[in-house]
Amino acid sequence: MKRVLLGLVSLAAIAAVVAWVLSAPQTLSETALANLQPGDAVRGEQVFWAGGCASCHAAPGAKGEDKLRLVGGVKLESPFGDFIAPNISMSAPDGLANWSLEQFANAMLKGTSPDGQNYFPAFPYTSYTRMELQDVADLFAFMKTLPAVDGKAPDHEVGFPFNIRRAVGLWKVLFLKEGPVIAEPLTSETDLAVWQRGRYLVEGAGHCGECHTPRNPVGGLELASWLSAAKAPVGNGTIPDITASEKGIGSWSVEDIAYYLESGFTPDYDSVGGEMVSVQENMAKLPASDREAIAVYLKNIPHK
Amino acid sequence: MRFLKYGIAVAALAAASLSLNAAAASDDPVADRKAVMQSVGAAAGLGGGMLKGQIEYTPAAGKAAISTMNAAAHTFGGLFPDGSDMADNSTAAPAIWDDRAGFDAELAKFAAATGAAAKASGKEGPADLDAFKAVFGPVLGTCKSCHEGFRVK
């Protein structure tokens, strides 16, 4: 009896150690960082709009030039509590003025903070992890050209146990995946280079899946139902299916999708609404070829 | 739909305006406001099609698109009585009832743009595509900000 008990206790101890080790925040390797070129702010502006940083990190309701003042404060409601996007302007007391590129890249690609903590996935690094390191460097160079705005955003309003950053480490083991979601286009007629660009934008910086894909009870994306509609995080709205099926936007042509991202009008002249408005306004700032690439990628997603 | 030929677009618009009239007579505010917005969508399709050169511009068609918008802007606000917020088939957001002042401000922007367009269009309608664009562009510019805060799918 004693021996069994001892065995159980040591098993529990091992499990605890394993959990502790697994939940340790990850960082980028030295070799990954070694080949990095200094960032290009002009290219970085495109990455900034593709990534939609301003939708969360500008002040709530910001329009026009104010979208470049990344003072934070937007509240992101979720079943786990309310997260508040922080100040990521170049403010010294409250923002990223003293961050190195390496620290910034670890936040974006690994969800790990400069002091080695896990970020909550309300910050969509689960998608950003698929971005190229050089794009992250360009993005950081652009952000350095933006105004420094002082001011601390309020703390998150998240209760126990969801407020434990270490526990997010285990969540990351399950749901932080760098690889692509979709391996190949539906049809071999698809222009592969265009489709790959679309995939990179949708699955990476554009983080379209974070809203359009359903989540499991612990908040992980159900990748098997990629882009097949989701319940809005709060309230009783739904975020539409954007797969190329009857339930989704199968009846839209590539031009229709690209035009929607440019103008906000659907093929039957309904107008974009809700949270998609700020996404659409960001997409309108990208080159037409990028909107077309996104459209080509979406036309190749079956409904599951 | 965006490749509508002029004839089809005008027919759609006429059908939508008919439903606008029928709507005003019924006592189902959800059906009424959806019909009004469908006529707005049809007018946007006609106007947008002309702006993109997919439909040939004529002053009469320009005037039709503008007056449909203007009629809608003046009737739409009355179709949100208390209790009509829970309908399953409605995409009207609870914010309309929680923040009526904010919704009225969006309506006012819409009506200001359609009113200015109606005034500029005169008896014959805007003379050419540039004149039409100058007044119809601002009308199309008001859809998004209302749908952003006051509509949920």
GROMACS .gro file of C-alpha atoms in nm:
model
  457
    1MET     CA    1   0.000   0.000   0.000
    2LYS     CA    2   0.274   0.234   0.104
    3ARG     CA    3   0.466   0.153  -0.209
    4VAL     CA    4   0.164   0.224  -0.434
    5LEU     CA    5   0.108   0.556  -0.266
    6LEU     CA    6   0.472   0.649  -0.305
    7GLY     CA    7   0.447   0.554  -0.673
    8LEU     CA    8   0.144   0.777  -0.720
    9VAL     CA    9   0.306   1.067  -0.544
   10SER     CA   10   0.615   1.041  -0.760
   11LEU     CA   11   0.403   1.009  -1.074
   12ALA     CA   12   0.221   1.328  -0.978
   13ALA     CA   13   0.556   1.494  -0.914
   14ILE     CA   14   0.682   1.388  -1.256
   15ALA     CA   15   0.362   1.515  -1.419
   16ALA     CA   16   0.405   1.849  -1.245
   17VAL     CA   17   0.767   1.876  -1.360
   18VAL     CA   18   0.671   1.782  -1.717
   19ALA     CA   19   0.391   2.041  -1.715
   20TRP     CA   20   0.630   2.303  -1.578
   21VAL     CA   21   0.890   2.227  -1.843
   22LEU     CA   22   0.635   2.217  -2.125
   23SER     CA   23   0.480   2.544  -2.019
   24ALA     CA   24   0.816   2.726  -2.030
   25PRO     CA   25   0.798   3.020  -2.274
   26GLN     CA   26   0.985   2.956  -2.600
   27THR     CA   27   1.213   3.201  -2.779
   28LEU     CA   28   1.370   3.224  -3.125
   29SER     CA   29   1.702   3.047  -3.182
   30GLU     CA   30   2.031   3.232  -3.231
   31THR     CA   31   2.064   3.089  -3.582
   32ALA     CA   32   1.720   3.218  -3.683
   33LEU     CA   33   1.819   3.566  -3.571
   34ALA     CA   34   2.171   3.557  -3.719
   35ASN     CA   35   2.077   3.624  -4.085
   36LEU     CA   36   1.837   3.905  -4.014
   37GLN     CA   37   1.877   4.222  -4.227
   38PRO     CA   38   1.790   4.565  -4.084
   39GLY     CA   39   1.420   4.635  -4.129
   40ASP     CA   40   1.278   4.837  -4.422
   41ALA     CA   41   1.010   5.077  -4.293
   42VAL     CA   42   0.845   5.121  -4.635
   43ARG     CA   43   0.784   4.746  -4.670
   44GLY     CA   44   0.693   4.741  -4.303
   45GLU     CA   45   0.395   4.969  -4.359
   46GLN     CA   46   0.235   4.702  -4.581
   47VAL     CA   47   0.295   4.441  -4.310
   48PHE     CA   48   0.137   4.675  -4.055
   49TRP     CA   49  -0.190   4.704  -4.252
   50ALA     CA   50  -0.191   4.334  -4.343
   51GLY     CA   51  -0.151   4.252  -3.973
   52GLY     CA   52  -0.429   4.482  -3.857
   53CYS     CA   53  -0.232   4.601  -3.552
   54ALA     CA   54  -0.423   4.930  -3.544
   55SER     CA   55  -0.761   4.752  -3.513
   56CYS     CA   56  -0.663   4.649  -3.160
   57HIS     CA   57  -0.379   4.880  -3.055
   58ALA     CA   58  -0.508   5.223  -3.167
   59ALA     CA   59  -0.750   5.396  -2.929
   60PRO     CA   60  -1.106   5.257  -2.939
   61GLY     CA   61  -1.294   5.399  -3.242
   62ALA     CA   62  -0.983   5.562  -3.392
   63LYS     CA   63  -1.018   5.661  -3.761
   64GLY     CA   64  -0.779   5.806  -4.018
   65GLU     CA   65  -0.440   5.926  -3.890
   66ASP     CA   66  -0.534   5.832  -3.534
   67LYS     CA   67  -0.494   5.468  -3.633
   68LEU     CA   68  -0.119   5.532  -3.625
   69ARG     CA   69  -0.127   5.630  -3.256
   70LEU     CA   70  -0.087   5.289  -3.092
   71VAL     CA   71  -0.182   5.389  -2.740
   72GLY     CA   72  -0.397   5.078  -2.670
   73GLY     CA   73  -0.722   5.050  -2.478
   74VAL     CA   74  -0.943   4.842  -2.710
   75LYS     CA   75  -1.133   4.586  -2.503
   76LEU     CA   76  -1.147   4.231  -2.640
   77GLU     CA   77  -1.429   4.040  -2.480
   78SER     CA   78  -1.406   3.661  -2.458
   79PRO     CA   79  -1.564   3.375  -2.265
   80PHE     CA   80  -1.253   3.383  -2.042
   81GLY     CA   81  -1.274   3.752  -1.953
   82ASP     CA   82  -1.191   4.087  -2.108
   83PHE     CA   83  -0.844   4.152  -2.246
   84ILE     CA   84  -0.728   4.509  -2.307
   85ALA     CA   85  -0.479   4.572  -2.588
   86PRO     CA   86  -0.170   4.748  -2.444
   87ASN     CA   87   0.023   5.053  -2.564
   88ILE     CA   88   0.267   4.945  -2.838
   89SER     CA   89   0.371   5.294  -2.950
   90MET     CA   90   0.733   5.405  -2.905
   91SER     CA   91   0.656   5.562  -2.566
   92ALA     CA   92   0.942   5.504  -2.319
   93PRO     CA   93   0.737   5.474  -2.001
   94ASP     CA   94   0.440   5.285  -2.147
   95GLY     CA   95   0.527   5.137  -2.488
   96LEU     CA   96   0.805   4.967  -2.684
   97ALA     CA   97   1.068   5.246  -2.700
   98ASN     CA   98   1.330   5.032  -2.526
   99TRP     CA   99   1.257   4.703  -2.699
  100SER     CA  100   1.514   4.528  -2.917
  101LEU     CA  101   1.415   4.368  -3.247
  102GLU     CA  102   1.480   4.029  -3.088
  103GLN     CA  103   1.233   4.101  -2.808
  104PHE     CA  104   0.974   4.221  -3.058
  105ALA     CA  105   1.022   3.912  -3.278
  106ASN     CA  106   0.981   3.680  -2.977
  107ALA     CA  107   0.654   3.853  -2.890
  108MET     CA  108   0.519   3.827  -3.247
  109LEU     CA  109   0.638   3.480  -3.342
  110LYS     CA  110   0.656   3.296  -3.008
  111GLY     CA  111   0.408   3.484  -2.789
  112THR     CA  112   0.683   3.540  -2.532
  113SER     CA  113   0.746   3.869  -2.352
  114PRO     CA  114   1.086   4.032  -2.287
  115ASP     CA  115   1.072   3.914  -1.926
  116GLY     CA  116   1.006   3.558  -2.036
  117GLN     CA  117   0.633   3.533  -1.975
  118ASN     CA  118   0.365   3.387  -2.204
  119TYR     CA  119   0.129   3.631  -2.371
  120PHE     CA  120  -0.242   3.554  -2.375
  121PRO     CA  121  -0.360   3.443  -2.719
  122ALA     CA  122  -0.604   3.735  -2.737
  123PHE     CA  123  -0.290   3.877  -2.903
  124PRO     CA  124  -0.319   3.667  -3.223
  125TYR     CA  125   0.040   3.539  -3.227
  126THR     CA  126  -0.107   3.196  -3.309
  127SER     CA  127  -0.139   3.340  -3.661
  128TYR     CA  128   0.158   3.581  -3.655
  129THR     CA  129   0.383   3.283  -3.581
  130ARG     CA  130   0.352   3.199  -3.953
  131MET     CA  131   0.505   3.533  -4.057
  132GLU     CA  132   0.854   3.559  -4.205
  133LEU     CA  133   1.110   3.691  -3.957
  134GLN     CA  134   1.218   3.955  -4.210
  135ASP     CA  135   0.859   4.084  -4.237
  136VAL     CA  136   0.855   4.121  -3.859
  137ALA     CA  137   1.179   4.321  -3.878
  138ASP     CA  138   1.031   4.547  -4.147
  139LEU     CA  139   0.718   4.593  -3.938
  140PHE     CA  140   0.923   4.696  -3.636
  141ALA     CA  141   1.116   4.947  -3.849
  142PHE     CA  142   0.785   5.102  -3.961
  143MET     CA  143   0.647   5.113  -3.606
  144LYS     CA  144   0.956   5.313  -3.504
  145THR     CA  145   0.846   5.589  -3.743
  146LEU     CA  146   0.506   5.624  -3.568
  147PRO     CA  147   0.429   5.875  -3.291
  148ALA     CA  148   0.524   5.789  -2.932
  149VAL     CA  149   0.207   5.826  -2.724
  150ASP     CA  150   0.227   5.801  -2.344
  151GLY     CA  151  -0.049   5.637  -2.144
  152LYS     CA  152  -0.101   5.296  -1.994
  153ALA     CA  153  -0.403   5.089  -2.098
  154PRO     CA  154  -0.607   4.942  -1.809
  155ASP     CA  155  -0.525   4.590  -1.687
  156HIS     CA  156  -0.699   4.284  -1.829
  157GLU     CA  157  -1.019   4.185  -1.649
  158VAL     CA  158  -0.963   3.812  -1.647
  159GLY     CA  159  -1.036   3.587  -1.350
  160PHE     CA  160  -0.859   3.280  -1.207
  161PRO     CA  161  -0.751   3.038  -1.354
  162PHE     CA  162  -0.740   3.201  -1.699
  163ASN     CA  163  -0.512   3.477  -1.572
  164ILE     CA  164  -0.219   3.239  -1.508
  165ARG     CA  165   0.039   3.316  -1.776
  166ARG     CA  166   0.238   3.003  -1.707
  167ALA     CA  167  -0.067   2.789  -1.790
  168VAL     CA  168  -0.081   2.953  -2.133
  169GLY     CA  169   0.244   2.764  -2.198
  170LEU     CA  170   0.056   2.433  -2.202
  171TRP     CA  171  -0.208   2.585  -2.424
  172LYS     CA  172   0.068   2.693  -2.662
  173VAL     CA  173   0.206   2.339  -2.681
  174LEU     CA  174  -0.136   2.232  -2.810
  175PHE     CA  175  -0.232   2.527  -3.031
  176LEU     CA  176   0.073   2.731  -3.134
  177LYS     CA  177   0.162   2.578  -3.471
  178GLU     CA  178   0.400   2.742  -3.714
  179GLY     CA  179   0.319   2.524  -4.014
  180PRO     CA  180   0.058   2.611  -4.277
  181VAL     CA  181  -0.306   2.513  -4.216
  182ILE     CA  182  -0.385   2.425  -4.577
  183ALA     CA  183  -0.129   2.218  -4.764
  184GLU     CA  184  -0.231   2.278  -5.123
  185PRO     CA  185  -0.496   2.444  -5.341
  186LEU     CA  186  -0.814   2.254  -5.437
  187THR     CA  187  -0.744   2.250  -5.808
  188SER     CA  188  -0.423   2.214  -6.000
  189GLU     CA  189  -0.526   2.502  -6.232
  190THR     CA  190  -0.462   2.748  -5.949
  191ASP     CA  191  -0.157   2.970  -5.993
  192LEU     CA  192   0.061   2.833  -5.712
  193ALA     CA  193   0.264   3.147  -5.648
  194VAL     CA  194  -0.049   3.363  -5.616
  195TRP     CA  195  -0.218   3.104  -5.394
  196GLN     CA  196   0.088   3.082  -5.169
  197ARG     CA  197   0.094   3.459  -5.128
  198GLY     CA  198  -0.275   3.444  -5.038
  199ARG     CA  199  -0.213   3.167  -4.788
  200TYR     CA  200   0.069   3.362  -4.628
  201LEU     CA  201  -0.155   3.669  -4.587
  202VAL     CA  202  -0.468   3.486  -4.465
  203GLU     CA  203  -0.305   3.230  -4.234
  204GLY     CA  204  -0.031   3.465  -4.111
  205ALA     CA  205  -0.045   3.842  -4.075
  206GLY     CA  206  -0.412   3.876  -4.183
  207HIS     CA  207  -0.517   3.638  -3.900
  208CYS     CA  208  -0.853   3.582  -4.073
  209GLY     CA  209  -0.889   3.241  -3.905
  210GLU     CA  210  -0.891   3.395  -3.557
  211CYS     CA  211  -1.242   3.527  -3.623
  212HIS     CA  212  -1.379   3.307  -3.901
  213THR     CA  213  -1.282   2.964  -3.757
  214PRO     CA  214  -1.475   2.803  -3.468
  215ARG     CA  215  -1.296   2.746  -3.135
  216ASN     CA  216  -1.302   2.450  -2.896
  217PRO     CA  217  -1.404   2.494  -2.529
  218VAL     CA  218  -1.052   2.598  -2.424
  219GLY     CA  219  -1.028   2.857  -2.699
  220GLY     CA  220  -0.810   2.669  -2.948
  221LEU     CA  221  -0.897   2.701  -3.316
  222GLU     CA  222  -1.064   2.395  -3.472
  223LEU     CA  223  -0.840   2.379  -3.775
  224ALA     CA  224  -1.048   2.098  -3.929
  225SER     CA  225  -1.326   2.357  -3.972
  226TRP     CA  226  -1.095   2.626  -4.109
  227LEU     CA  227  -1.284   2.948  -4.199
  228SER     CA  228  -1.620   2.765  -4.176
  229ALA     CA  229  -1.798   3.028  -3.960
  230ALA     CA  230  -1.774   3.090  -3.588
  231LYS     CA  231  -1.988   3.216  -3.305
  232ALA     CA  232  -1.906   3.577  -3.222
  233PRO     CA  233  -1.694   3.580  -2.902
  234VAL     CA  234  -1.977   3.758  -2.718
  235GLY     CA  235  -2.343   3.821  -2.796
  236ASN     CA  236  -2.536   3.598  -3.035
  237GLY     CA  237  -2.392   3.702  -3.370
  238THR     CA  238  -2.205   3.474  -3.608
  239ILE     CA  239  -1.897   3.545  -3.812
  240PRO     CA  240  -1.974   3.419  -4.161
  241ASP     CA  241  -1.841   3.114  -4.340
  242ILE     CA  242  -1.588   3.230  -4.600
  243THR     CA  243  -1.507   2.894  -4.755
  244ALA     CA  244  -1.572   2.841  -5.126
  245SER     CA  245  -1.891   2.646  -5.062
  246GLU     CA  246  -2.263   2.702  -5.076
  247LYS     CA  247  -2.270   2.788  -4.707
  248GLY     CA  248  -1.986   3.031  -4.756
  249ILE     CA  249  -1.895   3.257  -5.043
  250GLY     CA  250  -1.879   2.991  -5.313
  251SER     CA  251  -2.096   3.205  -5.540
  252TRP     CA  252  -1.851   3.499  -5.525
  253SER     CA  253  -1.591   3.523  -5.801
  254VAL     CA  254  -1.225   3.610  -5.735
  255GLU     CA  255  -1.307   3.965  -5.853
  256ASP     CA  256  -1.607   3.983  -5.616
  257ILE     CA  257  -1.391   3.891  -5.315
  258ALA     CA  258  -1.114   4.130  -5.414
  259TYR     CA  259  -1.370   4.408  -5.469
  260TYR     CA  260  -1.526   4.343  -5.125
  261LEU     CA  261  -1.183   4.376  -4.961
  262GLU     CA  262  -1.120   4.698  -5.156
  263SER     CA  263  -1.460   4.871  -5.125
  264GLY     CA  264  -1.663   4.692  -4.857
  265PHE     CA  265  -1.946   4.603  -5.096
  266THR     CA  266  -2.066   4.244  -5.144
  267PRO     CA  267  -2.168   4.123  -5.492
  268ASP     CA  268  -2.528   4.222  -5.416
  269TYR     CA  269  -2.427   4.556  -5.274
  270ASP     CA  270  -2.476   4.484  -4.911
  271SER     CA  271  -2.218   4.682  -4.715
  272VAL     CA  272  -1.952   4.540  -4.482
  273GLY     CA  273  -2.031   4.575  -4.112
  274GLY     CA  274  -1.920   4.492  -3.759
  275GLU     CA  275  -1.557   4.411  -3.684
  276MET     CA  276  -1.494   4.336  -4.051
  277VAL     CA  277  -1.507   4.710  -4.128
  278SER     CA  278  -1.166   4.777  -3.982
  279VAL     CA  279  -1.024   4.460  -4.142
  280GLN     CA  280  -1.162   4.569  -4.481
  281GLU     CA  281  -1.021   4.921  -4.442
  282ASN     CA  282  -0.679   4.769  -4.371
  283MET     CA  283  -0.703   4.540  -4.674
  284ALA     CA  284  -0.792   4.841  -4.891
  285LYS     CA  285  -0.441   4.977  -4.816
  286LEU     CA  286  -0.265   4.673  -4.964
  287PRO     CA  287  -0.162   4.641  -5.329
  288ALA     CA  288  -0.441   4.505  -5.556
  289SER     CA  289  -0.227   4.195  -5.620
  290ASP     CA  290  -0.245   4.105  -5.249
  291ARG     CA  291  -0.624   4.135  -5.238
  292GLU     CA  292  -0.641   3.915  -5.545
  293ALA     CA  293  -0.407   3.660  -5.385
  294ILE     CA  294  -0.633   3.643  -5.078
  295ALA     CA  295  -0.933   3.593  -5.307
  296VAL     CA  296  -0.760   3.311  -5.496
  297TYR     CA  297  -0.672   3.140  -5.167
  298LEU     CA  298  -1.031   3.169  -5.035
  299LYS     CA  299  -1.171   3.025  -5.359
  300ASN     CA  300  -0.966   2.714  -5.278
  301ILE     CA  301  -1.103   2.645  -4.928
  302PRO     CA  302  -1.370   2.373  -4.910
  303HIS     CA  303  -1.632   2.379  -4.632
  304LYS     CA  304  -1.587   2.106  -4.370
  305MET     CA  305  -2.492   4.099  -5.960
  306ARG     CA  306  -2.239   4.373  -6.014
  307PHE     CA  307  -2.246   4.296  -6.383
  308LEU     CA  308  -2.609   4.389  -6.404
  309LYS     CA  309  -2.720   4.536  -6.726
  310TYR     CA  310  -2.903   4.864  -6.700
  311GLY     CA  311  -3.246   4.715  -6.772
  312ILE     CA  312  -3.218   4.449  -6.506
  313ALA     CA  313  -3.091   4.702  -6.255
  314VAL     CA  314  -3.380   4.934  -6.312
  315ALA     CA  315  -3.624   4.644  -6.292
  316ALA     CA  316  -3.467   4.538  -5.963
  317LEU     CA  317  -3.493   4.891  -5.838
  318ALA     CA  318  -3.857   4.915  -5.940
  319ALA     CA  319  -3.933   4.586  -5.764
  320ALA     CA  320  -3.751   4.709  -5.457
  321SER     CA  321  -3.946   5.035  -5.455
  322LEU     CA  322  -4.267   4.840  -5.489
  323SER     CA  323  -4.173   4.640  -5.184
  324LEU     CA  324  -4.092   4.974  -5.020
  325ASN     CA  325  -4.451   5.082  -5.076
  326ALA     CA  326  -4.592   4.746  -4.972
  327ALA     CA  327  -4.370   4.760  -4.666
  328ALA     CA  328  -4.506   5.092  -4.553
  329ALA     CA  329  -4.850   4.937  -4.544
  330SER     CA  330  -4.766   4.618  -4.352
  331ASP     CA  331  -4.731   4.589  -3.976
  332ASP     CA  332  -4.412   4.386  -3.962
  333PRO     CA  333  -4.133   4.635  -3.890
  334VAL     CA  334  -3.858   4.376  -3.944
  335ALA     CA  335  -3.984   4.288  -4.292
  336ASP     CA  336  -4.032   4.659  -4.363
  337ARG     CA  337  -3.683   4.768  -4.269
  338LYS     CA  338  -3.525   4.477  -4.454
  339ALA     CA  339  -3.722   4.573  -4.764
  340VAL     CA  340  -3.607   4.933  -4.728
  341MET     CA  341  -3.244   4.824  -4.700
  342GLN     CA  342  -3.286   4.592  -5.000
  343SER     CA  343  -3.398   4.891  -5.205
  344VAL     CA  344  -3.090   5.074  -5.076
  345GLY     CA  345  -2.875   4.779  -5.187
  346ALA     CA  346  -3.040   4.779  -5.532
  347ALA     CA  347  -2.986   5.154  -5.569
  348ALA     CA  348  -2.622   5.112  -5.462
  349GLY     CA  349  -2.588   4.839  -5.725
  350LEU     CA  350  -2.727   5.060  -5.997
  351GLY     CA  351  -2.523   5.364  -5.895
  352GLY     CA  352  -2.208   5.161  -5.828
  353GLY     CA  353  -2.244   4.983  -6.163
  354MET     CA  354  -2.260   5.316  -6.343
  355LEU     CA  355  -1.959   5.451  -6.148
  356LYS     CA  356  -1.759   5.146  -6.252
  357GLY     CA  357  -1.865   5.178  -6.615
  358GLN     CA  358  -2.049   4.844  -6.615
  359ILE     CA  359  -2.380   5.016  -6.675
  360GLU     CA  360  -2.413   5.311  -6.908
  361TYR     CA  361  -2.485   5.636  -6.725
  362THR     CA  362  -2.805   5.827  -6.793
  363PRO     CA  363  -2.932   6.119  -6.583
  364ALA     CA  364  -3.267   5.942  -6.533
  365ALA     CA  365  -3.098   5.633  -6.388
  366GLY     CA  366  -2.880   5.856  -6.169
  367LYS     CA  367  -3.189   6.028  -6.041
  368ALA     CA  368  -3.363   5.694  -5.975
  369ALA     CA  369  -3.073   5.571  -5.764
  370ILE     CA  370  -3.058   5.896  -5.568
  371SER     CA  371  -3.429   5.926  -5.498
  372THR     CA  372  -3.451   5.565  -5.380
  373MET     CA  373  -3.171   5.637  -5.132
  374ASN     CA  374  -3.335   5.957  -5.018
  375ALA     CA  375  -3.673   5.789  -4.963
  376ALA     CA  376  -3.505   5.515  -4.763
  377ALA     CA  377  -3.312   5.761  -4.547
  378HIS     CA  378  -3.639   5.926  -4.450
  379THR     CA  379  -3.838   5.609  -4.368
  380PHE     CA  380  -3.577   5.376  -4.221
  381GLY     CA  381  -3.547   5.532  -3.875
  382GLY     CA  382  -3.915   5.474  -3.793
  383LEU     CA  383  -3.892   5.097  -3.833
  384PHE     CA  384  -3.719   5.006  -3.506
  385PRO     CA  385  -3.996   5.003  -3.244
  386ASP     CA  386  -3.925   4.854  -2.900
  387GLY     CA  387  -3.959   4.478  -2.906
  388SER     CA  388  -3.854   4.442  -3.270
  389ASP     CA  389  -3.495   4.373  -3.161
  390MET     CA  390  -3.531   4.003  -3.086
  391ALA     CA  391  -3.645   3.883  -3.430
  392ASP     CA  392  -3.449   3.581  -3.553
  393ASN     CA  393  -3.436   3.695  -3.912
  394SER     CA  394  -3.308   4.042  -3.829
  395THR     CA  395  -2.946   4.150  -3.838
  396ALA     CA  396  -3.018   4.473  -3.651
  397ALA     CA  397  -2.775   4.499  -3.356
  398PRO     CA  398  -2.896   4.547  -2.995
  399ALA     CA  399  -2.692   4.870  -3.002
  400ILE     CA  400  -2.978   5.038  -3.195
  401TRP     CA  401  -3.192   5.014  -2.883
  402ASP     CA  402  -2.907   5.062  -2.631
  403ASP     CA  403  -2.759   5.366  -2.806
  404ARG     CA  404  -3.044   5.525  -2.999
  405ALA     CA  405  -2.861   5.859  -3.014
  406GLY     CA  406  -2.563   5.698  -3.185
  407PHE     CA  407  -2.793   5.528  -3.437
  408ASP     CA  408  -2.979   5.853  -3.502
  409ALA     CA  409  -2.645   6.025  -3.569
  410GLU     CA  410  -2.566   5.764  -3.838
  411LEU     CA  411  -2.915   5.808  -3.985
  412ALA     CA  412  -2.862   6.184  -3.991
  413LYS     CA  413  -2.534   6.143  -4.183
  414PHE     CA  414  -2.710   5.915  -4.432
  415ALA     CA  415  -3.002   6.157  -4.476
  416ALA     CA  416  -2.765   6.456  -4.513
  417ALA     CA  417  -2.580   6.281  -4.797
  418THR     CA  418  -2.899   6.166  -4.974
  419GLY     CA  419  -3.064   6.506  -4.924
  420ALA     CA  420  -2.767   6.688  -5.079
  421ALA     CA  421  -2.766   6.442  -5.369
  422ALA     CA  422  -3.140   6.486  -5.427
  423LYS     CA  423  -3.101   6.862  -5.426
  424ALA     CA  424  -2.811   6.851  -5.673
  425SER     CA  425  -2.990   6.608  -5.902
  426GLY     CA  426  -3.265   6.860  -5.990
  427LYS     CA  427  -3.549   6.778  -6.223
  428GLU     CA  428  -3.351   6.583  -6.483
  429GLY     CA  429  -3.094   6.407  -6.265
  430PRO     CA  430  -2.715   6.482  -6.253
  431ALA     CA  431  -2.608   6.581  -6.607
  432ASP     CA  432  -2.306   6.351  -6.638
  433LEU     CA  433  -2.115   6.078  -6.458
  434ASP     CA  434  -1.881   6.324  -6.283
  435ALA     CA  435  -2.174   6.520  -6.143
  436PHE     CA  436  -2.335   6.195  -6.031
  437LYS     CA  437  -2.013   6.070  -5.871
  438ALA     CA  438  -1.969   6.393  -5.674
  439VAL     CA  439  -2.301   6.345  -5.495
  440PHE     CA  440  -2.348   5.966  -5.497
  441GLY     CA  441  -1.998   5.882  -5.368
  442PRO     CA  442  -2.074   6.043  -5.029
  443VAL     CA  443  -2.400   5.844  -5.004
  444LEU     CA  444  -2.209   5.517  -5.054
  445GLY     CA  445  -1.962   5.639  -4.795
  446THR     CA  446  -2.221   5.632  -4.516
  447CYS     CA  447  -2.320   5.262  -4.530
  448LYS     CA  448  -2.013   5.125  -4.359
  449SER     CA  449  -2.006   5.331  -4.043
  450CYS     CA  450  -2.370   5.249  -3.961
  451HIS     CA  451  -2.325   4.878  -4.036
  452GLU     CA  452  -2.007   4.878  -3.825
  453GLY     CA  453  -2.183   4.964  -3.501
  454PHE     CA  454  -2.547   4.877  -3.561
  455ARG     CA  455  -2.560   4.554  -3.750
  456VAL     CA  456  -2.458   4.202  -3.649
  457LYS     CA  457  -2.473   3.891  -3.867
   0.00000   0.00000   0.00000
